[in-house]
Coordinates of C-alpha atoms and ligand atoms in Angstrom, one line a residue:
M1 CA 73.3 130.9 94.5
P2 CA 72.7 130.0 98.2
V3 CA 73.4 126.5 99.5
R4 CA 71.3 124.4 97.3
G5 CA 69.7 121.0 97.4
A6 CA 71.1 118.2 95.3
E7 CA 68.1 118.4 93.0
E8 CA 69.0 122.0 92.2
T9 CA 72.7 121.4 91.4
R10 CA 73.7 123.0 88.2
E11 CA 77.0 122.5 86.5
P12 CA 79.0 125.7 86.0
Q13 CA 79.5 126.9 82.5
A14 CA 82.9 125.7 81.1
R15 CA 85.1 128.5 79.9
K16 CA 86.2 128.6 76.3
G17 CA 88.6 125.7 75.6
E18 CA 88.1 124.3 79.1
V19 CA 87.1 120.8 79.9
R20 CA 83.7 120.9 81.6
A21 CA 84.1 120.2 85.3
A22 CA 81.8 117.9 87.1
G23 CA 79.7 120.0 89.5
Y24 CA 78.7 119.3 93.1
D25 CA 77.6 121.2 96.0
V26 CA 80.5 119.9 98.0
I27 CA 83.8 118.1 97.1
I28 CA 85.4 116.3 100.1
V29 CA 89.0 115.5 99.9
G30 CA 89.8 112.2 101.7
A31 CA 87.8 109.1 102.6
G32 CA 89.0 108.6 106.2
F33 CA 86.7 108.8 109.1
G34 CA 86.3 112.6 108.6
G35 CA 85.4 112.4 104.9
M36 CA 83.0 109.5 105.3
Y37 CA 81.1 111.1 108.2
M38 CA 80.9 114.4 106.2
L39 CA 79.5 112.7 103.2
H40 CA 76.9 110.9 105.3
R41 CA 75.7 114.2 106.9
L42 CA 75.7 116.1 103.6
R43 CA 73.4 113.5 102.1
E44 CA 71.0 114.0 105.1
L45 CA 71.1 117.7 104.3
G46 CA 70.2 117.0 100.7
L47 CA 73.4 118.3 99.2
S48 CA 75.3 116.6 96.4
A49 CA 78.8 115.6 97.4
R50 CA 81.7 113.5 96.1
I51 CA 84.7 112.3 98.0
L52 CA 88.0 112.3 96.1
E53 CA 90.5 109.8 97.7
A54 CA 94.0 109.0 96.7
A55 CA 93.9 105.4 98.0
T56 CA 92.1 102.4 96.6
G57 CA 90.0 102.1 99.7
V58 CA 88.5 104.0 102.7
G59 CA 90.1 104.4 106.1
G60 CA 92.6 107.2 105.7
T61 CA 95.4 106.8 108.2
W62 CA 94.2 103.2 108.9
Y63 CA 94.5 102.4 105.2
W64 CA 98.1 103.5 104.9
N65 CA 99.6 102.6 108.3
R66 CA 99.7 98.8 108.0
Y67 CA 103.1 98.3 109.7
P68 CA 103.4 95.3 112.0
G69 CA 101.9 96.1 115.4
A70 CA 99.9 99.1 114.3
R71 CA 97.1 99.7 116.8
C72 CA 95.1 102.6 118.2
D73 CA 95.9 103.7 121.8
V74 CA 92.4 105.1 122.4
E75 CA 90.1 102.3 123.6
S76 CA 88.0 100.8 120.8
M77 CA 84.8 101.4 122.6
Q78 CA 85.6 105.1 122.3
Y79 CA 87.6 105.2 119.1
S80 CA 84.4 104.6 117.0
F81 CA 81.5 106.7 115.7
S82 CA 78.8 107.8 118.0
F83 CA 76.4 109.3 115.4
S84 CA 74.5 106.0 114.8
P85 CA 73.1 104.2 117.8
A86 CA 72.5 101.2 115.6
L87 CA 76.1 101.1 114.4
Q88 CA 77.6 101.3 117.8
Q89 CA 75.3 98.5 119.1
E90 CA 75.9 96.1 116.2
W91 CA 79.7 96.4 115.9
S92 CA 81.9 94.3 118.2
W93 CA 85.5 94.9 118.9
S94 CA 87.7 91.9 119.7
E95 CA 90.3 93.8 121.8
R96 CA 90.5 96.6 124.3
F97 CA 92.7 98.5 121.8
A98 CA 91.9 97.4 118.3
G99 CA 94.7 96.7 115.8
Q100 CA 94.9 98.3 112.4
P101 CA 93.2 95.5 110.4
E102 CA 90.1 95.6 112.7
I103 CA 89.9 99.4 112.5
L104 CA 90.2 99.2 108.8
A105 CA 87.5 96.6 108.7
Y106 CA 85.3 98.9 110.7
A107 CA 85.9 101.8 108.3
N108 CA 84.9 99.5 105.4
H109 CA 81.8 98.4 107.4
V110 CA 80.8 102.1 107.8
A111 CA 81.3 102.7 104.1
D112 CA 79.1 99.7 103.2
R113 CA 76.5 100.2 105.9
F114 CA 75.8 103.8 104.9
D115 CA 76.2 103.1 101.2
L116 CA 79.0 105.7 100.9
R117 CA 81.0 104.1 98.1
R118 CA 78.8 105.3 95.3
D119 CA 80.0 108.8 96.0
I120 CA 83.6 108.1 96.6
Q121 CA 86.1 108.2 93.7
F122 CA 89.2 106.3 94.6
E123 CA 92.7 106.5 93.2
T124 CA 92.2 110.2 92.7
R125 CA 94.6 112.6 94.3
V126 CA 93.6 116.3 94.5
T127 CA 96.5 118.4 93.3
A128 CA 94.9 121.9 93.2
A129 CA 91.8 123.8 94.5
H130 CA 91.3 127.3 93.2
Y131 CA 88.5 129.6 94.2
D132 CA 86.8 131.3 91.3
E133 CA 85.5 134.7 92.5
E134 CA 83.3 135.0 89.4
T135 CA 81.3 131.8 89.9
R136 CA 82.0 131.7 93.7
R137 CA 82.9 128.1 93.3
W138 CA 86.0 126.0 94.0
Q139 CA 87.7 124.5 90.9
I140 CA 89.4 121.3 91.9
L141 CA 92.0 119.5 89.8
T142 CA 93.2 115.9 90.2
N143 CA 96.4 114.0 89.3
G144 CA 94.5 112.4 86.5
G145 CA 93.6 115.8 85.0
E146 CA 90.0 115.6 86.0
R147 CA 88.3 118.8 87.0
F148 CA 85.5 119.2 89.5
S149 CA 83.6 122.3 90.6
A150 CA 81.9 122.8 93.9
Q151 CA 80.4 125.5 96.0
F152 CA 82.2 124.1 99.1
C153 CA 85.4 122.2 99.5
V154 CA 86.0 120.2 102.6
M155 CA 89.6 119.1 103.4
A156 CA 89.3 115.8 105.3
T157 CA 92.9 115.1 104.6
G158 CA 94.0 114.0 108.1
C159 CA 96.7 115.3 110.4
L160 CA 99.3 112.6 109.8
S161 CA 99.0 111.7 106.1
T162 CA 102.2 113.0 104.5
A163 CA 104.9 110.5 105.4
K164 CA 108.3 112.0 106.0
L165 CA 111.5 110.3 104.9
P166 CA 114.7 111.5 106.6
E167 CA 117.1 113.7 104.7
I168 CA 120.1 111.5 105.1
E169 CA 122.9 111.5 102.6
G170 CA 123.0 108.5 100.3
R171 CA 119.4 107.4 101.0
D172 CA 118.7 106.5 97.4
S173 CA 121.9 104.5 97.1
Y174 CA 120.7 101.7 99.4
Q175 CA 120.3 98.4 97.5
G176 CA 118.1 96.5 100.0
A177 CA 114.4 96.9 100.6
T178 CA 113.1 100.1 102.2
Y179 CA 109.8 100.7 103.9
H180 CA 108.1 103.7 105.7
T181 CA 105.7 102.8 108.5
G182 CA 103.1 105.3 107.1
Y183 CA 103.2 103.8 103.7
W184 CA 103.3 100.0 104.3
P185 CA 102.9 97.4 101.5
H186 CA 99.4 95.9 101.5
E187 CA 100.6 92.4 101.1
G188 CA 102.7 92.7 104.3
V189 CA 106.4 92.1 104.7
D190 CA 108.1 88.9 105.7
F191 CA 111.3 89.7 107.6
S192 CA 112.1 86.1 108.5
G193 CA 115.8 85.4 108.5
Q194 CA 116.7 89.1 107.6
R195 CA 118.9 91.7 109.1
V196 CA 116.6 94.7 109.6
A197 CA 117.2 98.3 110.6
V198 CA 114.5 100.5 112.1
I199 CA 115.3 104.2 112.1
G200 CA 113.2 106.2 114.5
T201 CA 111.7 105.5 117.9
G202 CA 108.3 107.3 117.9
S203 CA 104.8 105.8 118.4
S204 CA 105.0 103.8 115.1
A205 CA 108.4 102.4 115.8
I206 CA 107.6 101.5 119.4
Q207 CA 104.7 99.4 118.1
A208 CA 106.5 97.9 115.2
I209 CA 109.8 97.0 116.9
P210 CA 108.6 94.2 119.2
V211 CA 106.8 92.5 116.3
I212 CA 109.6 92.8 113.8
A213 CA 112.1 91.6 116.5
E214 CA 110.1 88.3 116.7
Q215 CA 110.5 87.7 113.0
A216 CA 113.8 89.1 111.9
A217 CA 117.1 87.3 112.4
Q218 CA 118.7 90.6 113.7
L219 CA 117.1 93.9 114.4
T220 CA 119.0 97.1 114.9
V221 CA 117.2 100.1 116.2
F222 CA 118.7 103.6 115.4
Q223 CA 117.5 106.0 118.1
R224 CA 118.0 109.7 118.0
T225 CA 115.6 110.7 120.8
P226 CA 114.3 108.1 123.4
N227 CA 110.6 108.2 124.1
Y228 CA 108.4 107.8 127.2
S229 CA 106.2 104.8 126.6
I230 CA 103.5 103.2 128.8
P231 CA 102.4 99.6 128.5
S232 CA 99.0 99.2 126.8
R233 CA 97.8 96.2 128.9
N234 CA 95.9 95.4 125.8
G235 CA 93.7 92.2 125.9
P236 CA 90.6 90.6 124.6
M237 CA 87.3 92.5 124.9
T238 CA 85.2 91.0 127.6
P239 CA 81.4 90.7 127.2
D240 CA 81.0 92.5 130.6
Y241 CA 83.1 95.5 129.5
E242 CA 81.5 95.7 126.1
G243 CA 78.1 95.4 127.7
S244 CA 78.8 98.2 130.2
W245 CA 79.6 100.5 127.3
K246 CA 76.8 99.5 125.0
S247 CA 74.2 99.8 127.8
Q248 CA 75.4 103.3 128.7
Y249 CA 76.7 104.7 125.4
D250 CA 74.5 107.8 125.3
V251 CA 75.6 109.0 128.7
R252 CA 79.2 108.1 128.3
R253 CA 79.6 109.6 124.8
A254 CA 78.0 112.8 126.0
K255 CA 80.4 113.0 128.9
A256 CA 83.4 112.2 126.8
R257 CA 82.6 115.2 124.5
T258 CA 83.1 117.5 127.5
M259 CA 86.5 116.1 128.5
R260 CA 89.9 117.6 127.7
T261 CA 90.9 114.8 125.4
G262 CA 87.4 113.5 124.5
I263 CA 88.2 110.3 126.3
L264 CA 86.9 108.7 129.5
Y265 CA 89.9 107.1 131.0
D266 CA 87.8 105.1 133.4
A267 CA 84.1 105.2 132.8
S268 CA 83.3 103.6 136.1
D269 CA 85.2 106.2 138.1
A270 CA 83.4 109.3 139.5
N271 CA 86.0 111.5 137.9
Y272 CA 86.4 109.4 134.7
G273 CA 89.9 108.4 135.5
I274 CA 91.2 111.9 136.0
N275 CA 93.0 112.5 139.3
D276 CA 92.3 116.2 140.0
V277 CA 95.2 116.7 142.3
S278 CA 98.7 118.2 141.8
A279 CA 101.5 115.7 141.9
M280 CA 103.2 118.0 144.4
A281 CA 100.2 117.9 146.8
V282 CA 100.7 114.3 147.9
S283 CA 103.5 112.4 149.7
D284 CA 106.2 110.6 147.8
D285 CA 104.7 107.3 148.8
E286 CA 101.2 108.3 147.6
R287 CA 102.6 109.6 144.3
R288 CA 104.5 106.4 143.7
R289 CA 101.3 104.4 144.5
V290 CA 99.3 106.4 142.0
Y291 CA 101.9 106.0 139.3
E292 CA 102.2 102.2 140.0
A293 CA 98.4 101.9 139.7
R294 CA 98.4 103.8 136.4
W295 CA 101.3 101.8 135.0
A296 CA 99.4 98.6 135.9
T297 CA 96.2 99.9 134.2
G298 CA 98.2 100.9 131.1
G299 CA 97.5 103.3 128.3
T300 CA 97.6 107.1 128.0
S301 CA 95.6 107.5 131.2
F302 CA 99.0 107.6 132.8
M303 CA 99.1 111.3 131.9
A304 CA 95.9 111.9 133.9
A305 CA 97.6 110.6 137.1
F306 CA 97.7 114.2 138.4
N307 CA 96.2 117.4 137.1
D308 CA 99.4 119.4 136.5
L309 CA 101.7 117.0 134.7
L310 CA 101.6 119.1 131.6
T311 CA 101.8 122.4 133.2
N312 CA 104.2 122.1 136.2
Q313 CA 107.8 121.1 135.5
E314 CA 108.3 119.8 139.1
S315 CA 105.2 117.6 138.8
N316 CA 106.2 116.4 135.4
D317 CA 109.7 115.5 136.6
T318 CA 108.2 113.0 139.1
A319 CA 106.2 111.2 136.3
A320 CA 109.2 111.2 134.0
E321 CA 111.5 109.8 136.8
F322 CA 108.9 107.1 137.5
V323 CA 108.9 105.9 133.8
R324 CA 112.7 106.0 133.8
S325 CA 112.7 103.8 136.9
K326 CA 110.5 101.3 135.0
I327 CA 112.8 101.3 132.0
R328 CA 115.7 100.6 134.3
E329 CA 113.7 97.8 135.9
I330 CA 112.7 96.2 132.7
V331 CA 115.9 96.5 130.5
R332 CA 118.6 94.1 131.8
N333 CA 121.6 95.8 130.3
P334 CA 122.1 99.0 132.3
A335 CA 123.9 100.8 129.5
T336 CA 121.0 100.0 127.1
A337 CA 118.5 101.1 129.7
E338 CA 120.2 104.4 130.2
I339 CA 120.2 105.1 126.4
L340 CA 116.4 104.3 126.4
C341 CA 115.7 106.8 129.2
P342 CA 114.4 110.1 127.9
K343 CA 116.0 112.9 129.9
D344 CA 115.9 116.2 128.0
Y345 CA 112.2 116.9 127.5
P346 CA 109.1 116.7 129.8
I347 CA 107.1 113.5 129.6
G348 CA 104.0 113.9 127.4
T349 CA 105.3 116.9 125.5
K350 CA 106.2 114.6 122.6
R351 CA 103.2 112.3 122.0
I352 CA 103.2 109.8 124.8
C353 CA 103.7 106.3 123.4
V354 CA 101.8 103.2 124.3
D355 CA 103.4 99.8 123.7
T356 CA 103.3 96.0 124.1
D357 CA 106.7 94.7 125.3
Y358 CA 108.7 97.6 123.8
F359 CA 111.3 97.9 126.5
E360 CA 111.3 94.1 127.0
T361 CA 112.3 93.7 123.4
Y362 CA 115.8 95.1 124.2
N363 CA 116.4 92.0 126.3
R364 CA 116.3 89.8 123.2
P365 CA 119.6 88.5 121.9
N366 CA 118.8 89.5 118.3
V367 CA 118.1 93.2 119.1
E368 CA 120.7 95.9 119.2
L369 CA 120.2 99.6 120.0
V370 CA 122.3 102.3 118.4
D371 CA 122.5 105.6 120.2
L372 CA 122.6 108.3 117.4
K373 CA 123.3 111.0 120.0
A374 CA 126.7 109.3 120.6
T375 CA 127.3 108.1 117.1
P376 CA 125.1 110.0 114.5
I377 CA 124.2 108.5 111.1
E378 CA 126.7 109.8 108.6
A379 CA 125.1 108.2 105.5
I380 CA 122.9 105.5 104.1
T381 CA 125.2 103.3 102.0
P382 CA 124.4 100.7 99.3
K383 CA 124.6 98.0 102.0
G384 CA 123.2 99.7 105.0
V385 CA 123.8 102.5 107.5
R386 CA 127.1 104.2 108.3
T387 CA 127.4 105.9 111.7
A388 CA 130.3 107.6 113.4
A389 CA 131.1 104.1 114.8
G390 CA 131.2 102.2 111.5
E391 CA 129.0 100.6 108.9
Y392 CA 126.0 98.2 109.6
E393 CA 124.7 96.0 106.8
F394 CA 121.0 95.2 106.4
D395 CA 118.6 93.3 104.1
A396 CA 115.9 95.9 104.8
I397 CA 115.6 99.4 106.3
V398 CA 112.3 100.5 108.0
Y399 CA 111.9 104.3 108.2
A400 CA 109.7 105.0 111.2
T401 CA 110.4 108.7 110.8
G402 CA 106.9 110.2 111.0
F403 CA 105.0 112.8 109.1
D404 CA 104.9 116.3 107.9
A405 CA 102.1 116.7 110.4
M406 CA 99.0 118.8 110.4
T407 CA 99.9 121.2 107.5
G408 CA 102.0 119.0 105.2
T409 CA 99.1 117.5 103.2
L410 CA 97.3 120.8 102.8
M411 CA 100.5 122.6 101.8
N412 CA 101.1 119.9 99.1
I413 CA 97.9 120.9 97.4
D414 CA 97.9 124.1 95.4
I415 CA 95.2 125.9 97.3
R416 CA 94.3 129.4 96.1
G417 CA 91.6 131.6 97.5
R418 CA 90.5 135.1 96.8
E419 CA 92.6 137.0 94.3
G420 CA 94.7 133.9 93.8
A421 CA 96.2 134.1 97.2
E422 CA 98.1 130.9 98.0
L423 CA 97.5 129.0 101.2
R424 CA 101.2 128.0 101.1
E425 CA 102.2 131.7 101.3
Q426 CA 99.6 132.6 103.8
W427 CA 100.8 129.8 106.1
A428 CA 104.5 130.3 105.5
A429 CA 105.1 131.5 109.1
G430 CA 102.7 128.8 110.5
P431 CA 99.1 127.8 109.9
Q432 CA 96.5 130.6 110.1
T433 CA 93.0 129.5 110.9
Y434 CA 89.9 130.5 112.7
L435 CA 88.9 127.7 115.1
G436 CA 90.9 125.3 113.0
L437 CA 87.9 125.2 110.7
M438 CA 88.6 127.8 108.0
S439 CA 91.2 130.2 106.8
A440 CA 90.7 133.8 105.9
G441 CA 90.6 134.5 102.2
M442 CA 89.5 131.0 101.5
P443 CA 85.7 131.2 101.3
N444 CA 83.7 128.0 101.7
L445 CA 86.8 125.9 102.3
F446 CA 86.6 123.8 105.5
M447 CA 89.2 121.7 107.2
I448 CA 88.2 118.8 109.4
T449 CA 90.5 118.8 112.5
G450 CA 92.6 121.5 111.0
P451 CA 95.5 123.2 112.8
G452 CA 94.3 125.4 115.6
S453 CA 91.7 122.8 116.7
P454 CA 92.3 120.1 119.4
S455 CA 92.7 117.4 116.7
V456 CA 95.8 115.4 117.5
L457 CA 95.6 116.1 121.2
S458 CA 92.2 114.4 121.3
N459 CA 90.3 111.3 120.4
M460 CA 90.2 112.0 116.7
I461 CA 86.8 110.5 116.1
V462 CA 85.2 112.7 118.8
S463 CA 86.8 115.8 117.2
I464 CA 85.8 114.7 113.7
E465 CA 82.2 114.3 114.7
Q466 CA 82.2 117.7 116.4
H467 CA 83.8 119.5 113.4
V468 CA 81.5 117.8 110.9
D469 CA 78.4 118.5 113.0
W470 CA 79.4 122.2 113.3
M471 CA 80.0 122.5 109.6
I472 CA 76.6 120.8 108.8
D473 CA 74.9 123.3 111.1
A474 CA 76.6 126.2 109.4
L475 CA 75.6 124.9 105.9
A476 CA 72.0 124.4 107.1
H477 CA 72.0 128.0 108.5
M478 CA 73.3 129.3 105.2
R479 CA 70.7 127.4 103.2
K480 CA 67.9 128.6 105.4
N481 CA 69.0 132.2 105.2
G482 CA 69.9 132.3 101.5
L483 CA 73.6 132.7 102.2
E484 CA 76.2 131.8 99.6
T485 CA 79.6 132.1 101.2
I486 CA 81.2 131.9 104.6
E487 CA 84.7 133.0 105.5
P488 CA 86.5 134.1 108.7
T489 CA 87.6 137.7 109.1
A490 CA 91.3 138.4 109.4
D491 CA 90.8 139.8 112.8
A492 CA 88.9 136.8 114.2
Q493 CA 91.6 134.6 112.8
A494 CA 94.4 136.6 114.3
A495 CA 92.7 136.6 117.7
W496 CA 92.2 132.8 117.5
G497 CA 95.8 132.3 116.5
Q498 CA 96.9 134.3 119.6
H499 CA 94.5 132.3 121.8
V500 CA 95.9 129.0 120.5
N501 CA 99.5 130.2 121.0
E502 CA 98.9 131.5 124.5
A503 CA 97.2 128.3 125.5
G504 CA 100.1 126.3 124.2
H505 CA 102.6 128.5 126.0
R506 CA 100.8 127.9 129.3
T507 CA 101.9 124.3 129.1
L508 CA 105.2 122.4 129.0
Y509 CA 104.5 121.2 125.4
V510 CA 106.5 124.1 123.9
K511 CA 109.6 122.8 125.6
A512 CA 110.0 119.7 123.3
A513 CA 111.2 119.6 119.7
S514 CA 108.1 117.7 118.6
W515 CA 106.1 117.4 115.5
Y516 CA 103.4 119.3 117.3
M517 CA 105.8 122.2 117.0
G518 CA 106.8 121.5 113.4
A519 CA 110.3 120.6 114.7
N520 CA 110.7 117.4 112.7
V521 CA 110.7 119.1 109.3
A522 CA 113.6 121.3 108.3
G523 CA 112.5 124.8 107.7
K524 CA 109.0 124.4 109.1
P525 CA 108.0 127.2 111.4
R526 CA 108.2 126.4 115.1
V527 CA 104.6 126.9 116.1
F528 CA 102.5 124.8 118.5
M529 CA 99.8 123.8 116.0
P530 CA 97.0 122.1 117.8
Y531 CA 94.7 123.8 120.3
I532 CA 95.3 122.7 123.9
G533 CA 92.2 124.3 125.4
G534 CA 90.5 120.9 125.5
V535 CA 87.8 119.2 123.5
G536 CA 85.0 120.3 125.9
T537 CA 86.0 123.9 126.1
Y538 CA 86.7 124.1 122.3
R539 CA 83.2 122.7 121.6
E540 CA 81.7 125.4 123.8
E541 CA 83.8 128.1 121.9
C542 CA 82.6 126.8 118.5
D543 CA 79.0 126.6 119.7
E544 CA 79.1 130.1 121.1
V545 CA 80.4 131.4 117.7
A546 CA 77.5 129.8 116.0
A547 CA 75.0 131.0 118.6
K548 CA 76.2 134.6 118.0
G549 CA 75.3 134.4 114.4
Y550 CA 78.7 133.0 113.3
E551 CA 80.7 135.7 115.0
G552 CA 84.0 136.2 113.4
F553 CA 82.8 135.0 110.0
V554 CA 81.5 137.0 107.1
L555 CA 78.5 135.4 105.5
T556 CA 77.5 136.7 102.1
P557 CA 74.0 136.5 100.7
A558 CA 73.5 135.0 97.2
D559 CA 72.3 138.3 95.8
A560 CA 75.3 140.3 97.2
R561 CA 77.1 140.0 93.8
A562 CA 74.1 141.6 92.1
V563 CA 74.1 144.4 94.6
A564 CA 77.8 144.9 94.3
A565 CA 77.6 144.9 90.6
E566 CA 75.0 147.7 90.5
Ligands
LIG601 O1 106.5 109.5 114.0 P1 107.3 110.4 115.1 P2 105.5 108.3 114.3 N1 117.5 110.2 111.9 O2 107.5 111.7 114.4 C1 113.0 109.8 114.2 C2 100.5 109.0 115.7 N2 100.5 107.5 115.9 O3 105.1 107.8 113.0 O4 112.5 112.4 117.9 C3 117.1 109.4 112.9 O5 106.6 110.4 116.4 C4 112.5 110.8 115.3 O6 113.6 111.2 116.1 P3 113.5 112.6 116.8 C5 100.9 109.6 117.0 O7 100.2 110.8 117.1 C6 99.6 107.0 116.8 O8 106.2 107.3 115.2 O9 113.1 113.6 115.8 N3 115.9 109.4 113.5 C7 111.5 109.9 115.9 O10 112.0 109.0 116.9 C8 102.4 109.8 116.8 O11 103.0 110.8 117.6 C9 99.7 105.7 117.1 O12 114.9 112.8 117.3 C10 115.0 110.2 112.9 C11 110.9 109.1 114.8 O13 111.8 109.2 113.7 C12 102.4 110.2 115.3 O14 101.4 109.3 114.7 C13 100.6 104.9 116.5 C14 115.3 111.0 111.7 C15 109.6 109.7 114.3 O15 108.6 109.7 115.2 C16 103.7 110.1 114.6 O16 104.3 108.9 115.0 C17 101.5 105.4 115.6 C18 116.7 111.0 111.3 N4 117.1 111.7 110.2 C19 101.5 106.8 115.3 N5 114.2 111.7 111.4 C20 98.7 105.2 118.0 O17 97.5 105.5 118.1 C21 113.3 111.3 112.2 N6 113.7 110.4 113.1 C22 99.2 104.2 119.0

């Protein structure tokens, strides 16, 4: 049974007493950008595929994260698909950085334009995926008790899709309304006249706080760790800017795929907005001038101001001190400004934040900042939050407390490979993958932007397209050569794991207690999960593996079973 065309798909024989499973060549889990593009490409290859999606609509992270102020901090001209020249010409973005409703509208447009919905089953959460060595197929179970069978299973489950509530005593005793930024009500929330608490000050909170502050009567922010944030300088899309991209999309997209983050920070610049100079190689005045210019431009390109901000502590200190000086300039109350200044980890090693009027919001009379380092939360009470300094009463609590990132969603599914081996056990000491694409012992199970790939350190759509294209090439190769299974060897996986780890340890990233390191989830192993080698380098590594006949993978011919059985 090599990779077949849709027309050849046969349903597997149901075992005695078993409900017959719906059979496909490929089951895709998740209808975000990764799942949708995978479905589109699989159809082109002539394979039968179905997406199983827990939500009622497409969009993945942009479906769930509807909190006020949610916005992407990769420019919209680049945070969009490149696979269809017609799509990228016909779609227009209204702002430099699109907000969540517009990105979700784009996801829906993609679903309609490529007629994807007929192969997406919504409100269906995958609870288990077990590999059956006899049939060499994945048996997939859903929360509704439905069973599916597929030769391949593709986890397009996203890196930030399992929302994390804090483990604070008394959390369930609270009588008011509670929300998590990553699981926001579709009808929106009206905070007018309310006393609102926000717990957490990561990217989500930093976007939500200025918007909630405008509506609420009183907003209290509970901050455990301050964050470095750069103004977005968001604004309306201009016809000139849009036109410059649309007329040169081919060249620019091709270039972006070779960059470290998959982003061109300044497409009009000879070096695409990357200043290839050490921060220590220039004078104090020049350094300040560069930082001021980046601060004025806005966005994550601040971290490309010099080439060693993430590898050289001394250089990093200069950028960190610059941002602290800006916070002190903006926030009028010096004590509040000091609490907002991050001091105990290098800038950029927790995800750099991008905001609109975040620090300015603390100048509002209706906003209060509580420093949890000085007065930790003791409990959530029926009326609000109790810290070491006393009790605060609220009408609503917003948890902006992040995600069980990168591995949480996969570990919540009961995934079992050869000999019933559980992914949860295999990953107990940290995720084990080869190229972030597959895991040993799990034949024909792919992950889109899995741990061990650049994923969250990159423009996700660039990484999604690269992963899907690589997988489609692998499936086409298998089909052409009568191959039935693909699986990494344990050796290749171990070597890749070491490579990812070494790359991480050459940077300052490992100095921060971040979700990149699993530090935000109690008991989660402290491993730097994404691959920092860069999107361009990583693409070359993946392509080289394929060019060498899928080096590090074992590919099994369809007739191998027959041979083995003889
Ligand atoms: O989550 P986070 P997020 N008591 O984990 C705090 C992407 N994203 O949803 O740092 C008190 O960053 C926690 O404090 P600490 C982006 O990749 C992108 O904001 O652990 N506080 C922290 O302040 C981002 O990195 C965009 O000390 C508690 C906060 O909660 C990722 O999503 C927008 C606590 C969690 O911050 C996650 O961002 C939004 C407790 N018990 C998100 N537990 C854009 O593209 C946790 N915290 C712009």
